[in-house]
Coordinates of C-alpha atoms and ligand atoms in Angstrom, one line a residue:
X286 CA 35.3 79.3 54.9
X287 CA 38.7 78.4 55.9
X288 CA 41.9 77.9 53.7
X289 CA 44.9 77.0 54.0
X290 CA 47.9 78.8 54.6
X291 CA 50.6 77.9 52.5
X292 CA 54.2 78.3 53.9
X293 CA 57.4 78.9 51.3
X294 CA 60.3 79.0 52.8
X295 CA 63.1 80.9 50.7
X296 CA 66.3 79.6 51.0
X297 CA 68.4 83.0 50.7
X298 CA 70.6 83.9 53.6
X299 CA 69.3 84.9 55.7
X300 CA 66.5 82.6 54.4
X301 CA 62.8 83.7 55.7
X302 CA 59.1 82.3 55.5
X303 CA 56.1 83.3 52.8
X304 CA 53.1 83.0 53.8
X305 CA 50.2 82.8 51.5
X306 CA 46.8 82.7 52.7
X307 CA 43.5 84.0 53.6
X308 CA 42.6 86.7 56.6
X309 CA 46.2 86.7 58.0
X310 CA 45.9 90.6 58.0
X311 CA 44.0 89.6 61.6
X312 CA 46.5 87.5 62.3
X313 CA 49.9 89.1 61.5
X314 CA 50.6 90.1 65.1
X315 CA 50.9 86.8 66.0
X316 CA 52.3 85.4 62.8
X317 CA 55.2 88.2 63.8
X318 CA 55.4 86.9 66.9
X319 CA 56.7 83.9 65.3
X320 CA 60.3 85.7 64.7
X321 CA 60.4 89.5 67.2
X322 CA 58.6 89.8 70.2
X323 CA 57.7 92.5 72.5
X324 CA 59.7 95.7 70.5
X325 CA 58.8 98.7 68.3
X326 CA 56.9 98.5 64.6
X327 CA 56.6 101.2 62.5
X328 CA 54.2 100.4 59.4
X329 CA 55.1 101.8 56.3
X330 CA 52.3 102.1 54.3
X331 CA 51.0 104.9 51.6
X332 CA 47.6 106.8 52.3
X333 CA 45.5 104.9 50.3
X334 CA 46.4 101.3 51.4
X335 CA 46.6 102.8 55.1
X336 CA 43.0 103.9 55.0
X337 CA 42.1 100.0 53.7
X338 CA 43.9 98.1 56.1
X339 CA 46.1 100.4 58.5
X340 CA 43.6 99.8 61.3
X341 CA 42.9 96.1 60.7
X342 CA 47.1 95.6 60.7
X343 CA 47.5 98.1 64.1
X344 CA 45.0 96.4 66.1
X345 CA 46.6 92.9 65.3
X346 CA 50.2 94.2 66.3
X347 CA 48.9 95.9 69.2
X348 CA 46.9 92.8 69.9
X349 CA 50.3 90.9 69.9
X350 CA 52.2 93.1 72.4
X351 CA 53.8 95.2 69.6
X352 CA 53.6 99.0 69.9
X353 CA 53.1 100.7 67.1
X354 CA 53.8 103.8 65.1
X355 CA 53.3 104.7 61.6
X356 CA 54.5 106.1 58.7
X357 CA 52.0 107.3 55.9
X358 CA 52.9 108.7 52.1
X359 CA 51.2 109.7 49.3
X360 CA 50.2 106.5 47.1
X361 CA 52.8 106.3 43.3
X362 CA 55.6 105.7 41.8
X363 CA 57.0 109.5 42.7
X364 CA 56.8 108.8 45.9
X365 CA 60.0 105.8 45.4
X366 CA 62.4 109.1 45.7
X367 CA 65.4 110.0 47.7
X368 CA 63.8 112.9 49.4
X369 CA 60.7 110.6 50.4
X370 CA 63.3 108.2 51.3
X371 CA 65.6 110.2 53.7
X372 CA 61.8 111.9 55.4
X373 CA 61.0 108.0 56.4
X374 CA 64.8 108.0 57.5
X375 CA 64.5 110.5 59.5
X376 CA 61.1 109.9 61.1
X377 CA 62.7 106.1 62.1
X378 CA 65.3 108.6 64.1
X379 CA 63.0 110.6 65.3
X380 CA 60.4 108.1 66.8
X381 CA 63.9 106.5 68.5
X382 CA 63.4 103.2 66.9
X383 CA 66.2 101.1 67.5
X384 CA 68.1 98.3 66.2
X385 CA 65.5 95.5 67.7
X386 CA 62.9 97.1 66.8
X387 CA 60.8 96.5 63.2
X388 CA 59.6 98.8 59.9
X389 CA 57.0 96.7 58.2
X390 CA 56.1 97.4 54.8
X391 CA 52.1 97.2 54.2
X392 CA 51.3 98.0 50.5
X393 CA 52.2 97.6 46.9
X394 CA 56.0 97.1 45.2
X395 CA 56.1 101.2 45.8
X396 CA 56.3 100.6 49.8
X397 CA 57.7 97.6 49.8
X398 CA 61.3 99.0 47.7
X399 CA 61.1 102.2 50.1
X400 CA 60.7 100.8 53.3
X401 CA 63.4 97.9 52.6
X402 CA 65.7 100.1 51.2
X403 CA 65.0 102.2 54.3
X404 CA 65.3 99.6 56.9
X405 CA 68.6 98.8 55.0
X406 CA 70.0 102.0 55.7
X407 CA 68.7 102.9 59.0
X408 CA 71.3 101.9 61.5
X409 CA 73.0 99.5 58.8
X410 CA 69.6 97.3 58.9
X411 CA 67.2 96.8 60.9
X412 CA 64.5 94.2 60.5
X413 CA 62.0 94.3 57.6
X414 CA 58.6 92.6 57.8
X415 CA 56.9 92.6 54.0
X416 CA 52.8 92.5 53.9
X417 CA 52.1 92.7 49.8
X418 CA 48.6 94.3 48.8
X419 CA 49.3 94.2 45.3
X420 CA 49.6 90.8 43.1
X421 CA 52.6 92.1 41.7
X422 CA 54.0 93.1 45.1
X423 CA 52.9 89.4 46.6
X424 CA 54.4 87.6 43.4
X425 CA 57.6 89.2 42.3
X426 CA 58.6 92.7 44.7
X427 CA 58.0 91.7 48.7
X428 CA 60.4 88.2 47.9
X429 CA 63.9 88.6 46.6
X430 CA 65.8 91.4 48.6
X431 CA 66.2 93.8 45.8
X432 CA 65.2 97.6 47.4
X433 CA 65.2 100.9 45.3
X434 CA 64.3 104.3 44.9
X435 CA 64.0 106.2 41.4
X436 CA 67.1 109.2 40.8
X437 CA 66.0 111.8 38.2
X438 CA 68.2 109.6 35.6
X439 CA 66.3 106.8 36.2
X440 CA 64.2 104.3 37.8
X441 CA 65.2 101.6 40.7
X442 CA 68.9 103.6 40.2
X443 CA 69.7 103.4 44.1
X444 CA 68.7 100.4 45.7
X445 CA 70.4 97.6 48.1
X446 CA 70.2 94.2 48.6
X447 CA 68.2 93.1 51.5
X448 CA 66.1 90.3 52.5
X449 CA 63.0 90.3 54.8
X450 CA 62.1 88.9 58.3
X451 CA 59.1 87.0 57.5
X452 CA 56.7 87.9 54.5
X453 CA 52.9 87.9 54.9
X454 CA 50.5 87.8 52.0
X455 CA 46.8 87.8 52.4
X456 CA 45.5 87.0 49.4
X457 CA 41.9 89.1 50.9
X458 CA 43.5 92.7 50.3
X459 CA 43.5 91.8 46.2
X460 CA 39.6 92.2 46.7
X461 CA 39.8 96.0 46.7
X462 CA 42.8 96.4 43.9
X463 CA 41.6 98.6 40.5
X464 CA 41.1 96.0 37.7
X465 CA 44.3 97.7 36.0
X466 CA 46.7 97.3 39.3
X467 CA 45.4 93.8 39.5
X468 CA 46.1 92.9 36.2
X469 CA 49.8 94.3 36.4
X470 CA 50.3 91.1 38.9
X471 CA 48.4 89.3 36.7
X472 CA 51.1 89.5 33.5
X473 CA 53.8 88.7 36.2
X474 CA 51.9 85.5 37.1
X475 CA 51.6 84.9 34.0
X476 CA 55.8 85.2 33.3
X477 CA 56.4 82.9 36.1
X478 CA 53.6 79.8 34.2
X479 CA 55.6 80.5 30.8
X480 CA 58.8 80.3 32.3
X481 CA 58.7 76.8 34.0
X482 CA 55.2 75.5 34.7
X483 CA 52.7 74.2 32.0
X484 CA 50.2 73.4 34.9
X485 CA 50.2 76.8 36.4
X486 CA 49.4 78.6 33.1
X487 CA 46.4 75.4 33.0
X488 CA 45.4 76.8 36.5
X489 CA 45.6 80.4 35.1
X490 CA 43.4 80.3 31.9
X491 CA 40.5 78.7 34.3
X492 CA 41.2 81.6 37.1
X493 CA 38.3 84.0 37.0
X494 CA 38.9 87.3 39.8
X495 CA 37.1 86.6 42.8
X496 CA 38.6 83.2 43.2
X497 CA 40.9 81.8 45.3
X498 CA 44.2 82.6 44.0
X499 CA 46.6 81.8 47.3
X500 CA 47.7 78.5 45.2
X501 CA 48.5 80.5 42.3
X502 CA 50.5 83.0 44.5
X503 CA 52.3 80.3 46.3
X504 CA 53.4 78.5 43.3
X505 CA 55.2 81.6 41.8
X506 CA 56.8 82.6 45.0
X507 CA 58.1 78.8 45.2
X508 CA 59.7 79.6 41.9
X509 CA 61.0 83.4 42.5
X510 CA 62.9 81.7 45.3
X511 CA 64.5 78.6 42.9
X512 CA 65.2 81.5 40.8
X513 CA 67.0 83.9 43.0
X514 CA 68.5 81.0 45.5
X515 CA 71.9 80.8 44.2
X516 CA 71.9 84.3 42.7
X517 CA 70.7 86.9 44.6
X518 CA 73.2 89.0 43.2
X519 CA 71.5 88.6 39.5
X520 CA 74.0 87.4 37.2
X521 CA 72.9 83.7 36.3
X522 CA 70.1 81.9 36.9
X523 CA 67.7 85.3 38.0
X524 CA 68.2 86.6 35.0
X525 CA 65.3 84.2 33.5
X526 CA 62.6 86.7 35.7
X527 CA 63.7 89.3 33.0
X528 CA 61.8 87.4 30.4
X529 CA 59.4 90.3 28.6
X530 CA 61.7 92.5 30.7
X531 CA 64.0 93.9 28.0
X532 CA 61.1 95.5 25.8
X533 CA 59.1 95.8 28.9
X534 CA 61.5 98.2 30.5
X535 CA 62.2 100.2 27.1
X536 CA 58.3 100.8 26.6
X537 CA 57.8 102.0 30.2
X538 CA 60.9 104.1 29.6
X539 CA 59.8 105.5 25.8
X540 CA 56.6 106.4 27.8
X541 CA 57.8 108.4 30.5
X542 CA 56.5 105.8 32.8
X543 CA 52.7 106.4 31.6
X544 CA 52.7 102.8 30.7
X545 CA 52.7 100.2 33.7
X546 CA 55.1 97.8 34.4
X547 CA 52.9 94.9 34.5
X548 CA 51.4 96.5 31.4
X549 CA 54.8 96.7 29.9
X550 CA 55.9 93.6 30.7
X551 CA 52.5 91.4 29.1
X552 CA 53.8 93.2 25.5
X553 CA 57.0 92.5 26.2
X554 CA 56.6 89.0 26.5
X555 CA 54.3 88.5 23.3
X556 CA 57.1 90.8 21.2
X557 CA 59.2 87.4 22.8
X558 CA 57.4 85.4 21.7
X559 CA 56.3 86.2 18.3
X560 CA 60.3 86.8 18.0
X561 CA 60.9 83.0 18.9
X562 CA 57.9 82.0 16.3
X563 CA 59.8 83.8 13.3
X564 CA 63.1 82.6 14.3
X565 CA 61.4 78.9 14.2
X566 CA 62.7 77.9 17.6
X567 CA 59.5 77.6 19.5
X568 CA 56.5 75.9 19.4
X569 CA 53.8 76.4 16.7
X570 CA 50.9 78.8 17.9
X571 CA 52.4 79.3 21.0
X572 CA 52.1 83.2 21.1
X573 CA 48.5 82.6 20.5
X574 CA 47.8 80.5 23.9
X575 CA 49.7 83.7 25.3
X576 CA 48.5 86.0 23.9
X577 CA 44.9 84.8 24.4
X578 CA 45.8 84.5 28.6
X579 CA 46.7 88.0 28.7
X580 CA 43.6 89.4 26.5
X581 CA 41.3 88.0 29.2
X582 CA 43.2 90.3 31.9
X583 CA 43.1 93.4 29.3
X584 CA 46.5 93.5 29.2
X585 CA 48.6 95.0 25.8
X586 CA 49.7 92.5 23.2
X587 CA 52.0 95.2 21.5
X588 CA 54.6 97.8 21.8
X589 CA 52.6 100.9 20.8
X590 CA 56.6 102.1 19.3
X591 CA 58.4 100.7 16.6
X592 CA 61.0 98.4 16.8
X593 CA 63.9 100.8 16.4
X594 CA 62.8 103.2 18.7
X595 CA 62.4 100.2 21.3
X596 CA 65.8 98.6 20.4
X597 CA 67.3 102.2 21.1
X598 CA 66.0 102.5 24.4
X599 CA 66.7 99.0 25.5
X600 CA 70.5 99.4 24.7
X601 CA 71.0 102.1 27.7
X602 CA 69.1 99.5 29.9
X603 CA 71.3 98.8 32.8
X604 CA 71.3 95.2 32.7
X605 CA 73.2 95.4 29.4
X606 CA 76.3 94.3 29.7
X607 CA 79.0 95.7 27.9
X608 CA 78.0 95.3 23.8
X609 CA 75.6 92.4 24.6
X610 CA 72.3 92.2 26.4
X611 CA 70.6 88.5 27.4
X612 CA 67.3 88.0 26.7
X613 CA 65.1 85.7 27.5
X614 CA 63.6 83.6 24.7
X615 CA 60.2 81.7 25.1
X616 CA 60.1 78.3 23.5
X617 CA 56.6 76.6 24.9
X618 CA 54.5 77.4 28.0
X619 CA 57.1 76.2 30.7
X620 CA 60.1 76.4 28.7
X621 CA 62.8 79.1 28.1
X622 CA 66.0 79.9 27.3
X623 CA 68.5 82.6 28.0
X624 CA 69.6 84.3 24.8
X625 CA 72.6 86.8 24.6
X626 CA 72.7 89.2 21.4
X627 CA 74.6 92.2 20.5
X628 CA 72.8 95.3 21.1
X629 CA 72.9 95.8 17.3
X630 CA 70.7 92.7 16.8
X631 CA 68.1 94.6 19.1
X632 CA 66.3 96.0 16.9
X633 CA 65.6 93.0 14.6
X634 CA 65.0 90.7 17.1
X635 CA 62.3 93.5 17.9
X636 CA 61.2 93.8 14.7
X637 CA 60.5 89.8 14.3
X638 CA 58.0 90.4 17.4
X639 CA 56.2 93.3 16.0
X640 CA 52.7 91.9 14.5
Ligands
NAD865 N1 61.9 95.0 44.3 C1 61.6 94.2 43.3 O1 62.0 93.1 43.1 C2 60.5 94.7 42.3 C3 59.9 93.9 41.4 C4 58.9 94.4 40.6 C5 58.4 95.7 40.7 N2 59.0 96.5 41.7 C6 58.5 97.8 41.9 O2 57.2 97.8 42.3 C7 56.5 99.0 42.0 C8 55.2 98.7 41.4 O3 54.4 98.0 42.3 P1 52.9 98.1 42.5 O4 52.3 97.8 41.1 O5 52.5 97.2 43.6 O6 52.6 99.6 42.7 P2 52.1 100.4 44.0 O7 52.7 100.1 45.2 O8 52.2 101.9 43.6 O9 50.5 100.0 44.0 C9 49.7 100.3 43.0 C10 48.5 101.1 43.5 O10 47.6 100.3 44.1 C11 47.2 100.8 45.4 N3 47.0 99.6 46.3 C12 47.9 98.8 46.8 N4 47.3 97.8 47.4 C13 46.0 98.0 47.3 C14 44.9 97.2 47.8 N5 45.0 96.1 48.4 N6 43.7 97.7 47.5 C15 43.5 98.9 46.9 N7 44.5 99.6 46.4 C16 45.8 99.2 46.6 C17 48.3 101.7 45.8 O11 47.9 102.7 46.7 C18 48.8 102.3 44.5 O12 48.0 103.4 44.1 C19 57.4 99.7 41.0 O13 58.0 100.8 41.6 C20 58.5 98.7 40.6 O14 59.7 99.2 40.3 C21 60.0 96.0 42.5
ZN866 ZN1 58.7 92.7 36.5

């Protein structure tokens, strides 16, 4: 069967291509081609995405006239560390690569923060080729810029800026993702339908896994780049991606990270929601249509804390600012609002979300 490959630009600067298809794993030698020719890659990949795909991805390169060298790390979040960070520094000295040569990222939002925040570094930048095998990576981490490892005082706490070459998703690789990993993307799809597009959420409730889901992809990476286009820097218009994200990032915290992010992030966005409800500002049974979506991908509708231990961890969140935090507040499917409160109104707001 053959699809078609949909092609988003993003308009950052530098601005790059998404592509968002079917079997361009085969193809990604050539699809590189496209922007570096004839130089060094070194794929970045952890062990258990490197024993899916690492072949499939070197023969391609190779293929192409690339030669090839890689970089393998144990698969999780512990692995987004500064030690793990300055060993792939290091081997990108050691193997000689050189300022026109390439690190490509192949894996989830774990390899894709380390390798750019790697290629950042390495020489002051050198170019970064992004191929997403998560949903969440394809939808949200491998566009955007934003790079991080974890410090022992918390996560994503030294990270850069830094756009990629050329982004290649191959919508295939979510074929082998653990139903939990693939329903992490699935609550960050789902953000990107209730933030701006009534149709997309349409398309979403009819989805069923095993379909084709490059349209779906495409249309949130289409709206991650309106998003971030005049604010890569995160202080306006970006900040709507951070709807769910406040009590998201406060139950992943109270949990010592045992809870996902995706996970996180589908409660987060009903404890939104139902807040909007009680406050009367959104539209009636609205949660419900959400909260129904999310159900079907076994995701959590609540906070398994109370409000007030939630509210407390969410006011040393680092996208506070100063006494206030802006949340994002869910009026319909499609429509939001940003919402500044004072960290003291936290916890009530919280509370109005708790069932
Ligand atoms: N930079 C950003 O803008 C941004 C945005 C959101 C999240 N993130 C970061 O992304 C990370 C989470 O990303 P993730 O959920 O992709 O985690 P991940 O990279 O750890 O991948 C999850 C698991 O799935 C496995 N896997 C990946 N692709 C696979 C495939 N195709 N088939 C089978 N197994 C596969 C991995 O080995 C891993 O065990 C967090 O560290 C988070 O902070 C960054
Ligand atoms: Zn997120």
């Amino acid at each position: 069967m053959t699809h078609d490959v949909y092609t988003v630009p993003i308009r950052t600067e530098p601005a790059y291509d998404v592509l968002v298809g079917h079997g361009l794993l085969e193809e990604c030698g050539m699809r590189i081609r496209a922007v570096a020719s004839d130089c060094r890659v070194m794929i970045v990949s952890d062990d258990a995405v490197y024993a899916l795909y690492g072949e499939k991805v070197t023969r391609s390169l190779e293929d192409a006239g690339f030669r090839t060298d890689a970089y393998v790390f144990p698969h999780g979040e512990a692995s987004k560390s500064t030690e793990r960070l300055i060993d792939l520094i290091n081997t990108l000295a050691e193997s000689g690569l050189t300022r026109t040569d390439l690190v490509l990222a192949l894996g989830g939002g774990v390899t894709g923060d380390l390798a750019g925040l790697a290629a950042s570094l390495y020489l002051r930048g050198v170019r970064l080729i992004q191929i997403p095998t998560t949903l969440l990576a394809a939808v949200d981490s491998s566009v955007g810029g934003k790079t991080a490892v974890n410090l022992p005082s918390g996560k994503n706490l030294c990270g850069s800026f830094y756009q990629p070459s050329l982004v290649i998703c191959d919508c295939d690789v979510f074929g082998t993702l653990a139903d939990s990993v693939f329903s992490d993307g699935m609550a960050e799809t789902v953000k990107y339908a209730v933030l701006k597009d009534p149709a997309l959420f349409g398309a979403m409730e009819a989805f069923e896994r095993g379909g084709d889901i490059s349209g779906i992809v495409a249309a949130c990476v289409q709206m991650k780049n309106d998003y971030i286009v005049h604010d890569v820097q995160d202080h306006g218009e970006r900040q709507f991606l951070n709807l769910g994200h406040t009590p998201a990032h406060a139950i992943e915290k109270t949990s010592g990270f045992t809870v996902s992010h995706g996970h996180a992030v589908a409660a987060g966005m009903m404890i939104m929601a139902r807040a909007a409800e009680k406050m009367g500002i959104s539209e009636e049974r609205f949660s419900e249509r959400l909260g129904a979506l999310l159900a079907r991908w076994d995701l959590p509708l609540d906070a398994p804390y109370s409000a007030q231990v939630l509210a407390q961890a969410a006011g040393a969140d680092k996208k506070r600012r100063g006494s206030s935090i802006t949340l994002v507040m869910p009026l319909a499917i499609g429509h939001c609002v940003l919402y500044p409160v004072q960290i003291g109104q936290l916890e009530s707001v919280f509370e109005a979300g708790t069932r």
